[in-house]
Tab-separated table of C-alpha atoms in Angstrom:
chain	number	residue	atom	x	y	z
A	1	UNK	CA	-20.678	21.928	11.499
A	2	UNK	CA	-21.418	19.733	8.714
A	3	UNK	CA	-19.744	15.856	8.866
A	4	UNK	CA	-19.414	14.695	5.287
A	5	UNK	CA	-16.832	12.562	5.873
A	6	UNK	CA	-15.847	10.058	3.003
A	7	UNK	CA	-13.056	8.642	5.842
A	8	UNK	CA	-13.017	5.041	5.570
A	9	UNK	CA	-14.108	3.818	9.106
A	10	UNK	CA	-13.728	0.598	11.627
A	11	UNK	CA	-16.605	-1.085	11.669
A	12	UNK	CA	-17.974	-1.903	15.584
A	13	UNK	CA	-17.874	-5.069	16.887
A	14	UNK	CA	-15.096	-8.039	15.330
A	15	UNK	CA	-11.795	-6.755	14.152
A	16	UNK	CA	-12.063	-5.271	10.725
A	17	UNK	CA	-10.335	-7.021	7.540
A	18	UNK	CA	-8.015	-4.887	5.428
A	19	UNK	CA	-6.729	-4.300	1.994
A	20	UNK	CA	-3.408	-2.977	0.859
A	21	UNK	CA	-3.620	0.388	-1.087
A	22	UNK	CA	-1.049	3.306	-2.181
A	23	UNK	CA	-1.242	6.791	-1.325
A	24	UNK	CA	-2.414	9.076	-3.607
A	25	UNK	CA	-0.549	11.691	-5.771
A	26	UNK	CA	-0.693	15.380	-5.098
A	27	UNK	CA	-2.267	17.485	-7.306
A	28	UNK	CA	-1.854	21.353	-6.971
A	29	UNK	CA	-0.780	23.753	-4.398
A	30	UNK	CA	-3.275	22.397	-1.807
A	31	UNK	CA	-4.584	19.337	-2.413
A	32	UNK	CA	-8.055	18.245	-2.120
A	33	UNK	CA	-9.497	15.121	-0.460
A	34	UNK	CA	-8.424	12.838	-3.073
A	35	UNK	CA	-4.644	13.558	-3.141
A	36	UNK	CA	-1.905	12.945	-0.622
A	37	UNK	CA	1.746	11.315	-0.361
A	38	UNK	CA	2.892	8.073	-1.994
A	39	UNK	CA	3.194	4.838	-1.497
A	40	UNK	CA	3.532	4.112	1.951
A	41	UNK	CA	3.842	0.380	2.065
A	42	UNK	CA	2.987	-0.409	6.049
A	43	UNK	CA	0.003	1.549	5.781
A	44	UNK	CA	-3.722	-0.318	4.556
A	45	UNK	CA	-7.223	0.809	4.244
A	46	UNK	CA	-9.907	-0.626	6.018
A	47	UNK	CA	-12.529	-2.191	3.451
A	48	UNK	CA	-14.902	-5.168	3.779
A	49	UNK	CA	-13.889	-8.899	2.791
A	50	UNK	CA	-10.183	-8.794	2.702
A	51	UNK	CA	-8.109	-10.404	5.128
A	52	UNK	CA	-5.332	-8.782	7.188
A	53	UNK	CA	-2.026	-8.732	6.367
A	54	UNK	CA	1.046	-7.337	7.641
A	55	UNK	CA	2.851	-4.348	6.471
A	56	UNK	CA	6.607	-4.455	6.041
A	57	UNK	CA	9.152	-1.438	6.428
A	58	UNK	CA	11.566	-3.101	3.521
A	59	UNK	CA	14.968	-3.016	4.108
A	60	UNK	CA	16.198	-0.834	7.232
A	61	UNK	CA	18.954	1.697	6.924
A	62	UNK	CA	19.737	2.471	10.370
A	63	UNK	CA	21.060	5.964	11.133
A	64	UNK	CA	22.622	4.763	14.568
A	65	UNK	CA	24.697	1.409	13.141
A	66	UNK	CA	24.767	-1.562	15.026
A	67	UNK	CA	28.103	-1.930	17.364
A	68	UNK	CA	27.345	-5.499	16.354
A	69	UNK	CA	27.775	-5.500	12.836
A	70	UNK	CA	30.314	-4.243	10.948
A	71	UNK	CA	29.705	-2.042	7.175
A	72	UNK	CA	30.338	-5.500	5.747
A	73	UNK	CA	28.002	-7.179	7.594
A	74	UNK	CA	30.529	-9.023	9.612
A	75	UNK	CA	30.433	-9.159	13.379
A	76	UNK	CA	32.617	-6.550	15.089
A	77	UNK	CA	33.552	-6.075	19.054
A	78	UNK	CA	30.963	-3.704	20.667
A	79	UNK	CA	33.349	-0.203	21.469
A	80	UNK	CA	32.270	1.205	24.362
A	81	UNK	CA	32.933	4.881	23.135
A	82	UNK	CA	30.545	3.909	20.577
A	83	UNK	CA	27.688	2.918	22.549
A	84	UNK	CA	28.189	6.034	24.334
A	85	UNK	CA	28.147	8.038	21.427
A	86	UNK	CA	25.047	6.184	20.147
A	87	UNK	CA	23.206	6.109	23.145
A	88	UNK	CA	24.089	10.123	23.561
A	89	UNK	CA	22.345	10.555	20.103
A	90	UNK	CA	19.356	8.278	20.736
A	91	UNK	CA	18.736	10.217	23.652
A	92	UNK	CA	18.786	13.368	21.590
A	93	UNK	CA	16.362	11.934	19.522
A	94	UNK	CA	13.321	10.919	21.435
A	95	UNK	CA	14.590	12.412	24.623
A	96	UNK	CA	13.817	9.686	26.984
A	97	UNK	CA	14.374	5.846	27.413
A	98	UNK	CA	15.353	2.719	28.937
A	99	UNK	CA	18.088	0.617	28.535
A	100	UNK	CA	15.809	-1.927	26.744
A	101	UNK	CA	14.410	0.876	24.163
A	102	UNK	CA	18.287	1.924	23.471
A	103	UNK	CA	19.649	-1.760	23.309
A	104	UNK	CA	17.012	-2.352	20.500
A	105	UNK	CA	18.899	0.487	18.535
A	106	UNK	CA	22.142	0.363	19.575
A	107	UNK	CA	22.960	-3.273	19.481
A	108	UNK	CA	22.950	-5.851	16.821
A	109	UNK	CA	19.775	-6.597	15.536
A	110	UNK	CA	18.036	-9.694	17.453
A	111	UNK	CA	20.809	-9.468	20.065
A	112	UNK	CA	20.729	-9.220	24.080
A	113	UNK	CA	22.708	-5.602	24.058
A	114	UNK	CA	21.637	-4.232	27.396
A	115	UNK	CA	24.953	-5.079	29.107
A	116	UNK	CA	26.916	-3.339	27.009
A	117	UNK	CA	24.178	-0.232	27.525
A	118	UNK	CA	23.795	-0.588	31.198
A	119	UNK	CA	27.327	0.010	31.211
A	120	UNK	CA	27.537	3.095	28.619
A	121	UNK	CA	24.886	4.856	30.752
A	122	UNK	CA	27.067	4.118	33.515
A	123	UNK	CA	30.151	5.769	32.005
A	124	UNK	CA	27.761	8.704	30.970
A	125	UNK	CA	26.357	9.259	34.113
A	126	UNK	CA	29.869	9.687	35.609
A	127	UNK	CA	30.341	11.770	32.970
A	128	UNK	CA	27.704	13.877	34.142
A	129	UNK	CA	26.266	13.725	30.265
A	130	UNK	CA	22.890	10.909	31.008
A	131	UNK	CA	20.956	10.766	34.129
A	132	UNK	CA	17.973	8.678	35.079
A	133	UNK	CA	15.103	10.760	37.438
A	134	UNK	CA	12.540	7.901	37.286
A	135	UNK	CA	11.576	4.068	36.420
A	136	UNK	CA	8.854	3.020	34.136
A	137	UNK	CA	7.997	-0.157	36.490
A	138	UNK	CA	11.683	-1.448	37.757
A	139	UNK	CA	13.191	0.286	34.871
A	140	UNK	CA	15.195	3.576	35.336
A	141	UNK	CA	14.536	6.166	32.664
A	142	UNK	CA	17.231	7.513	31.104
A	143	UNK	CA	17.420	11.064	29.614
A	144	UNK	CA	20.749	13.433	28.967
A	145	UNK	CA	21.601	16.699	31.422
A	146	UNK	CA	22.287	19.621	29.932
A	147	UNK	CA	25.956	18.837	29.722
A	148	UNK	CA	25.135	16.043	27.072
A	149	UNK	CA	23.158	18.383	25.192
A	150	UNK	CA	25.798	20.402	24.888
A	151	UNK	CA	28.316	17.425	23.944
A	152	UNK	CA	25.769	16.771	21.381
A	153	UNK	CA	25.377	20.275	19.778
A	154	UNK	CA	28.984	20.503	19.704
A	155	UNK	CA	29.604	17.628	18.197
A	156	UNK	CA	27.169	18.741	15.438
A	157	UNK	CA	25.559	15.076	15.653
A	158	UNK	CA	21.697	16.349	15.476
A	159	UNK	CA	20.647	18.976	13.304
A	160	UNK	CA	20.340	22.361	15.952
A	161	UNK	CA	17.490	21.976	18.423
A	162	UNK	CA	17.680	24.867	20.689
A	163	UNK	CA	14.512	24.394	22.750
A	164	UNK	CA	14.805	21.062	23.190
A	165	UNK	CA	14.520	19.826	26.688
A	166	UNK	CA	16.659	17.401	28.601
A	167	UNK	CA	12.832	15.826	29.750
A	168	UNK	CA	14.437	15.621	33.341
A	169	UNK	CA	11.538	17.741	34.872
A	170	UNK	CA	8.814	15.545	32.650
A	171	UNK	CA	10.202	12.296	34.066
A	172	UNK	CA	10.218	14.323	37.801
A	173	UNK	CA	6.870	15.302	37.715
A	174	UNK	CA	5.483	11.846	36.883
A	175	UNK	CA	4.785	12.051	32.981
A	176	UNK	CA	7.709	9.444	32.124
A	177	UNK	CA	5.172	6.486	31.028
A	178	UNK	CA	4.179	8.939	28.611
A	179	UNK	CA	7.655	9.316	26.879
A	180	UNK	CA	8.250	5.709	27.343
A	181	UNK	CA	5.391	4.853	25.018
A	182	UNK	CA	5.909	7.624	22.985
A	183	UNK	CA	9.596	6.192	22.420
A	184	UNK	CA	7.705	2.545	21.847
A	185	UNK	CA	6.219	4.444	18.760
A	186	UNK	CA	9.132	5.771	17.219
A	187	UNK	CA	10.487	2.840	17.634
A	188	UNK	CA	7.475	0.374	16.592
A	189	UNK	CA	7.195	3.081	13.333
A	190	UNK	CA	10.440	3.078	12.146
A	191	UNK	CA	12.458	0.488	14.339
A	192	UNK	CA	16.266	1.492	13.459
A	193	UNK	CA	15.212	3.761	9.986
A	194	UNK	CA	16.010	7.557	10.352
A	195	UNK	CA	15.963	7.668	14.087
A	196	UNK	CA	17.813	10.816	13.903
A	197	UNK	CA	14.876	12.238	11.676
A	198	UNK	CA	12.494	12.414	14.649
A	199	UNK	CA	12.002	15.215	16.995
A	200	UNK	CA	9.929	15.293	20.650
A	201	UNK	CA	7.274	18.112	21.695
A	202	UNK	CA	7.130	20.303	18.574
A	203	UNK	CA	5.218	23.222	19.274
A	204	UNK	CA	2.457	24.333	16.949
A	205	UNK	CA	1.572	28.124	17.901
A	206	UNK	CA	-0.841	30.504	15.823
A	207	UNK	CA	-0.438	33.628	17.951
A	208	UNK	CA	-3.236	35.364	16.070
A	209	UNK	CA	-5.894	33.279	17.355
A	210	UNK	CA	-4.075	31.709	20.368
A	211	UNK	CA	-4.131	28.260	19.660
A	212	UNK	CA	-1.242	26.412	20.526
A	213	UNK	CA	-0.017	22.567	21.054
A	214	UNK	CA	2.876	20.438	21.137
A	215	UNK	CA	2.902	17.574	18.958
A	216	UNK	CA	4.122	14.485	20.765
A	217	UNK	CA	6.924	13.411	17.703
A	218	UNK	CA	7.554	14.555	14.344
A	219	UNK	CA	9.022	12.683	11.737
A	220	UNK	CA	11.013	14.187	9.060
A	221	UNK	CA	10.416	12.121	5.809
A	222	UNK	CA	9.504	13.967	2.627
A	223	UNK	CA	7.245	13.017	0.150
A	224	UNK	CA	6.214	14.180	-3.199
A	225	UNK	CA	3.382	15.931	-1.349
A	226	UNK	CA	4.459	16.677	2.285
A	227	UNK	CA	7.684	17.352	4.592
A	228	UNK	CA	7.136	15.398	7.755
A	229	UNK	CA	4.606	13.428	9.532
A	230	UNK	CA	2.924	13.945	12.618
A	231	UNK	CA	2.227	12.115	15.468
A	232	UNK	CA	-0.197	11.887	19.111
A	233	UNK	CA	0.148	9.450	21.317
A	234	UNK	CA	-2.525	9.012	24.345
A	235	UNK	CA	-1.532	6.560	26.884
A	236	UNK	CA	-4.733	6.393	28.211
A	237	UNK	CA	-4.583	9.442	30.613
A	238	UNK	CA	-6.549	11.541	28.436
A	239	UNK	CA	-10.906	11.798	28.493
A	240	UNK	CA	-12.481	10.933	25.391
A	241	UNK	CA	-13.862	14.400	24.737
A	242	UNK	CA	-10.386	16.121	25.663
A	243	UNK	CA	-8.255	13.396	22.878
A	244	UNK	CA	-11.049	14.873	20.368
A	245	UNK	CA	-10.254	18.122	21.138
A	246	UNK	CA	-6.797	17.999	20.754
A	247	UNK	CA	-7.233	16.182	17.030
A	248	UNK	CA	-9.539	19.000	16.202
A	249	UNK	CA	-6.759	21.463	17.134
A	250	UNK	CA	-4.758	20.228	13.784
A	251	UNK	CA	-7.981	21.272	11.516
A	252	UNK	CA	-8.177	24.518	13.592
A	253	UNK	CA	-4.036	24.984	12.581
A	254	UNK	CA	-4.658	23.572	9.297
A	255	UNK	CA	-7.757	26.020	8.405
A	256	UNK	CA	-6.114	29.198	9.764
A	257	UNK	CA	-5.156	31.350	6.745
A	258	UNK	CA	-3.033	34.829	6.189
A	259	UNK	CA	-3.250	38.075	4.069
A	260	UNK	CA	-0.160	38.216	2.036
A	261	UNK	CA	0.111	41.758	-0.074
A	262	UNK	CA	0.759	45.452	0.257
A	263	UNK	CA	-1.047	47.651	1.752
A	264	UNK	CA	-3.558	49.494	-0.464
A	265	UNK	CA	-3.457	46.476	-2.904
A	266	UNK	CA	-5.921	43.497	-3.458
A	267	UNK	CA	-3.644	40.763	-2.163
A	268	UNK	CA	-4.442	37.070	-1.087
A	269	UNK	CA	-4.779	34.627	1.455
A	270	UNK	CA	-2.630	31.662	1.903
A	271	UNK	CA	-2.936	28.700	4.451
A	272	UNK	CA	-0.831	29.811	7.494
A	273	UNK	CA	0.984	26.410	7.632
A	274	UNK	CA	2.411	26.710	4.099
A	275	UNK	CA	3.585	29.911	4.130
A	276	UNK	CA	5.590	29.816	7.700
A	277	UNK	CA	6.119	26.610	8.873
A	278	UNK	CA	5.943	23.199	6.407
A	279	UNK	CA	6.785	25.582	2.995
A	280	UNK	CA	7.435	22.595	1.292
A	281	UNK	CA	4.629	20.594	1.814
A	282	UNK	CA	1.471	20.373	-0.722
A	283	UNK	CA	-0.738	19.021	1.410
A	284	UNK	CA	-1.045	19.554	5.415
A	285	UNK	CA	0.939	16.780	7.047
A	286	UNK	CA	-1.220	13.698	7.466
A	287	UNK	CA	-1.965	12.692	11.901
A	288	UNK	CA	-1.268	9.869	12.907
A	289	UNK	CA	-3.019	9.328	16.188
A	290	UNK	CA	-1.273	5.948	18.570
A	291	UNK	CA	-3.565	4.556	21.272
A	292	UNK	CA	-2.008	2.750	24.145
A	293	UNK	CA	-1.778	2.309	27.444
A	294	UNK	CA	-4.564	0.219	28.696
A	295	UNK	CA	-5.633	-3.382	27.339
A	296	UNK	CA	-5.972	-4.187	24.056
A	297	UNK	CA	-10.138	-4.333	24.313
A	298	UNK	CA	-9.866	-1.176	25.506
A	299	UNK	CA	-8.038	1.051	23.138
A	300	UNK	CA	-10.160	-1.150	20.723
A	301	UNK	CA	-13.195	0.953	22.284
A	302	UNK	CA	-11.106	4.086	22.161
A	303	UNK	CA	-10.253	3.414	18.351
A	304	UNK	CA	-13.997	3.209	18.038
A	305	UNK	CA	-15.111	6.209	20.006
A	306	UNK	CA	-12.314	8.520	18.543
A	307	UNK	CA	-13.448	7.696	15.124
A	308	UNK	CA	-17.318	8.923	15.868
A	309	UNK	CA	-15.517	12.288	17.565
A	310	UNK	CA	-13.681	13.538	14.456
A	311	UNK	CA	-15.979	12.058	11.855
A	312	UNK	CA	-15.846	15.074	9.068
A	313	UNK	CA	-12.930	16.285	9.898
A	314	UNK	CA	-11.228	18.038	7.044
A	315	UNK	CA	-7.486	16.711	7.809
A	316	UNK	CA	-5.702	13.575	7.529
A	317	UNK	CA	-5.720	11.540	10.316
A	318	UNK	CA	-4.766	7.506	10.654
A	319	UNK	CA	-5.161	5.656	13.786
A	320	UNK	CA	-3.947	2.885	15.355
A	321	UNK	CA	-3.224	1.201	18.910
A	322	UNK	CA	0.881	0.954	19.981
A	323	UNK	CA	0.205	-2.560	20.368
A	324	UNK	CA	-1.071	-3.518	16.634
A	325	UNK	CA	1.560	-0.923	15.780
A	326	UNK	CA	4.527	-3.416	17.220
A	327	UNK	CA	2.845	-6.174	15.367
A	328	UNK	CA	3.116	-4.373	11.671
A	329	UNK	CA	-0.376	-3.826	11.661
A	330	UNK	CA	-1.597	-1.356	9.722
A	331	UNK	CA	-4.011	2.158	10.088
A	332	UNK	CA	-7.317	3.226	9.902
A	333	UNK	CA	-7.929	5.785	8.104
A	334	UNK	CA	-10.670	7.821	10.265
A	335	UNK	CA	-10.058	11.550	8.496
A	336	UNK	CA	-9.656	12.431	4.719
A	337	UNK	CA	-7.642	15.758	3.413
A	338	UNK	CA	-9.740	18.441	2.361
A	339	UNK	CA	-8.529	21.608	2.090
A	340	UNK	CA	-11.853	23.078	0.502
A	341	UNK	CA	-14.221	21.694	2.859
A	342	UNK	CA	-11.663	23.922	5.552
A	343	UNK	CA	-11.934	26.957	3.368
A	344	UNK	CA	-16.130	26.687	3.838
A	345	UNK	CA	-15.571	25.873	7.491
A	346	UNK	CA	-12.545	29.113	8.675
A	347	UNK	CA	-13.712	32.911	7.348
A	348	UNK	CA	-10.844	34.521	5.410
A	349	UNK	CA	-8.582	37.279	7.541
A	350	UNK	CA	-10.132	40.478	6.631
A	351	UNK	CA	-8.147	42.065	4.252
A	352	UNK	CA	-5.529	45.167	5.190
């Protein structure tokens, strides 16, 4: 495999500087290297003799409003049927949590909610709607039983999700730091802004060639060029060569391509992830890859070796640690869309 990379890179050693830049515009049915979504304002490229700055998500428009504030902006008692309904949702969302995680959406913004939550999980508990089957440190982790999934689909709150999990058996079997951070993410991405947008595990399956893989979160958020966004998170479990492998996996998905036509007739070939599962999308969704889990020095080393792993790689793919992530900091930029370079790379389907 030739690397021809054109990814803008971290340089080793001191922190990079950065520059602000937009996205860029789509052009065609699958766009080449130079084209993806647009402007994406917490987002910077790494170039040389800039200084950092911070990216800002704008205004936020939270999906789950503040039991703080009122419509009018005026303060407003906290109803506990509320929290409960909110926390029920959140939970729905990213599937797992603490009470810290779901005061920071629940509650007024820059208040001390997780009084107010303790209690809600209480009620829901007794319920038999939330239970907690673990603790990240001395906190319990909270997730909703089956019952509560049901409240929720019944409700119609959440658009349909009927393989969801309740993550009760993830938490169980010791993987709960793992949803914990991956909750930090959503959060740290998009703080109170379309929570309800996001989805947990999302399988990826190409039966033909056997390759499947569940995407830690997915974020619904069209574009003019793509439908949602995608998103890994290693918490520092993972080896070096296995995180590689699993970033790969989306140029492997992305290069796969089907025979559409009669029988007996010329036909053509179409990139298997347009025609049957992001049909709206003009370019494959871009990765974004979030590093945590260990100290900051570290993941800085993991940044670094994870760029070297995938350099050429013919997808999108940003990176950044969950800690610089919480600060507004932005990505790097470590793998450039190319849906040509894929076409060289993954023979065409022979032809029926």
């Amino acid at each position: 495999m030739t690397n021809t990379s054109s990814a803008r890179q971290p340089e080793p050693g001191p922190r990079p500087s950065w520059t602000r830049d937009a996205e860029r515009l789509p052009g065609g049915p699958e766009s080449s290297a130079v084209n993806g979504a647009v402007n994406d304002s917490h987002v910077m490229f790494v170039t040389a003799g800039h200084t950092a700055r911070q990216g800002g998500f704008g205004k936020v428009d939270t999906s789950l409003s503040s039991p703080g504030t009122s419509a009018e902006g005026k303060g407003s008692t906290h109803t506990a049927g509320k929290v409960r309904a909110d926390a029920l949702r959140m939970l729905g969302c990213v599937r797992i949590a603490t009470v810290r995680q779901l005061a920071r959406v629940i509650t007024a913004e820059g208040a001390d909610g997780r009084s107010y939550v303790r209690r809600a999980m209480k009620e829901l508990a007794e319920q038999g709607l939330a239970e907690t089957n673990g603790k990240a440190g001395r906190h319990p982790i909270w997730n909703l039983t089956v019952a509560g999934q049901k409240a929720l689909a019944e409700g119609n709150e959440l658009p349909p999700r009927p393989r969801a999990g309740t993550g009760a058996k993830a938490v169980q079997a010791g993987f709960g730091p793992h949803g914990i951070a991956v909750t930090d993410t959503i959060l740290a991405y998009g703080n109170r802004r379309s929570l309800t947008d996001w989805q947990v595990e999302v399988n990826h399956t190409i039966r033909e060639t056997g390759l499947s893989f569940n995407t830690d979160a997915v974020l619904a958020v069209p574009t003019e060029s793509s439908e949602v966004r995608l998103f890994e998170l290693d918490n520092g479990t993972m080896s070096r060569a296995r995180l590689a492998r699993e970033v790969w996996d989306y140029e492997r998905y992305a290069g796969h391509r089907v025979w559409e036509g009669a029988r007996g007739t010329n036909g053509r070939t179409y990139p298997f992830w347009q025609r049957h599962r992001y049909t709206r999308s003009k370019t494959f969704p871009r990765l974004h890859v979030v590093l945590a889990g260990k100290a900051e020095h570290l993941l800085d080393n993991r940044l670094q070796a994870l760029t070297a792993d995938v350099e050429g790689i013919a997808v999108a793919v940003w990176v950044n640690t969950l800690p610089r992530l919480q600060r507004g900091e932005p990505w790097y930029e470590i793998g450039t869309d190319d849906p040509y370079r894929r076409r060289e790379r993954y023979p065409e389907p022979p032809g029926r």
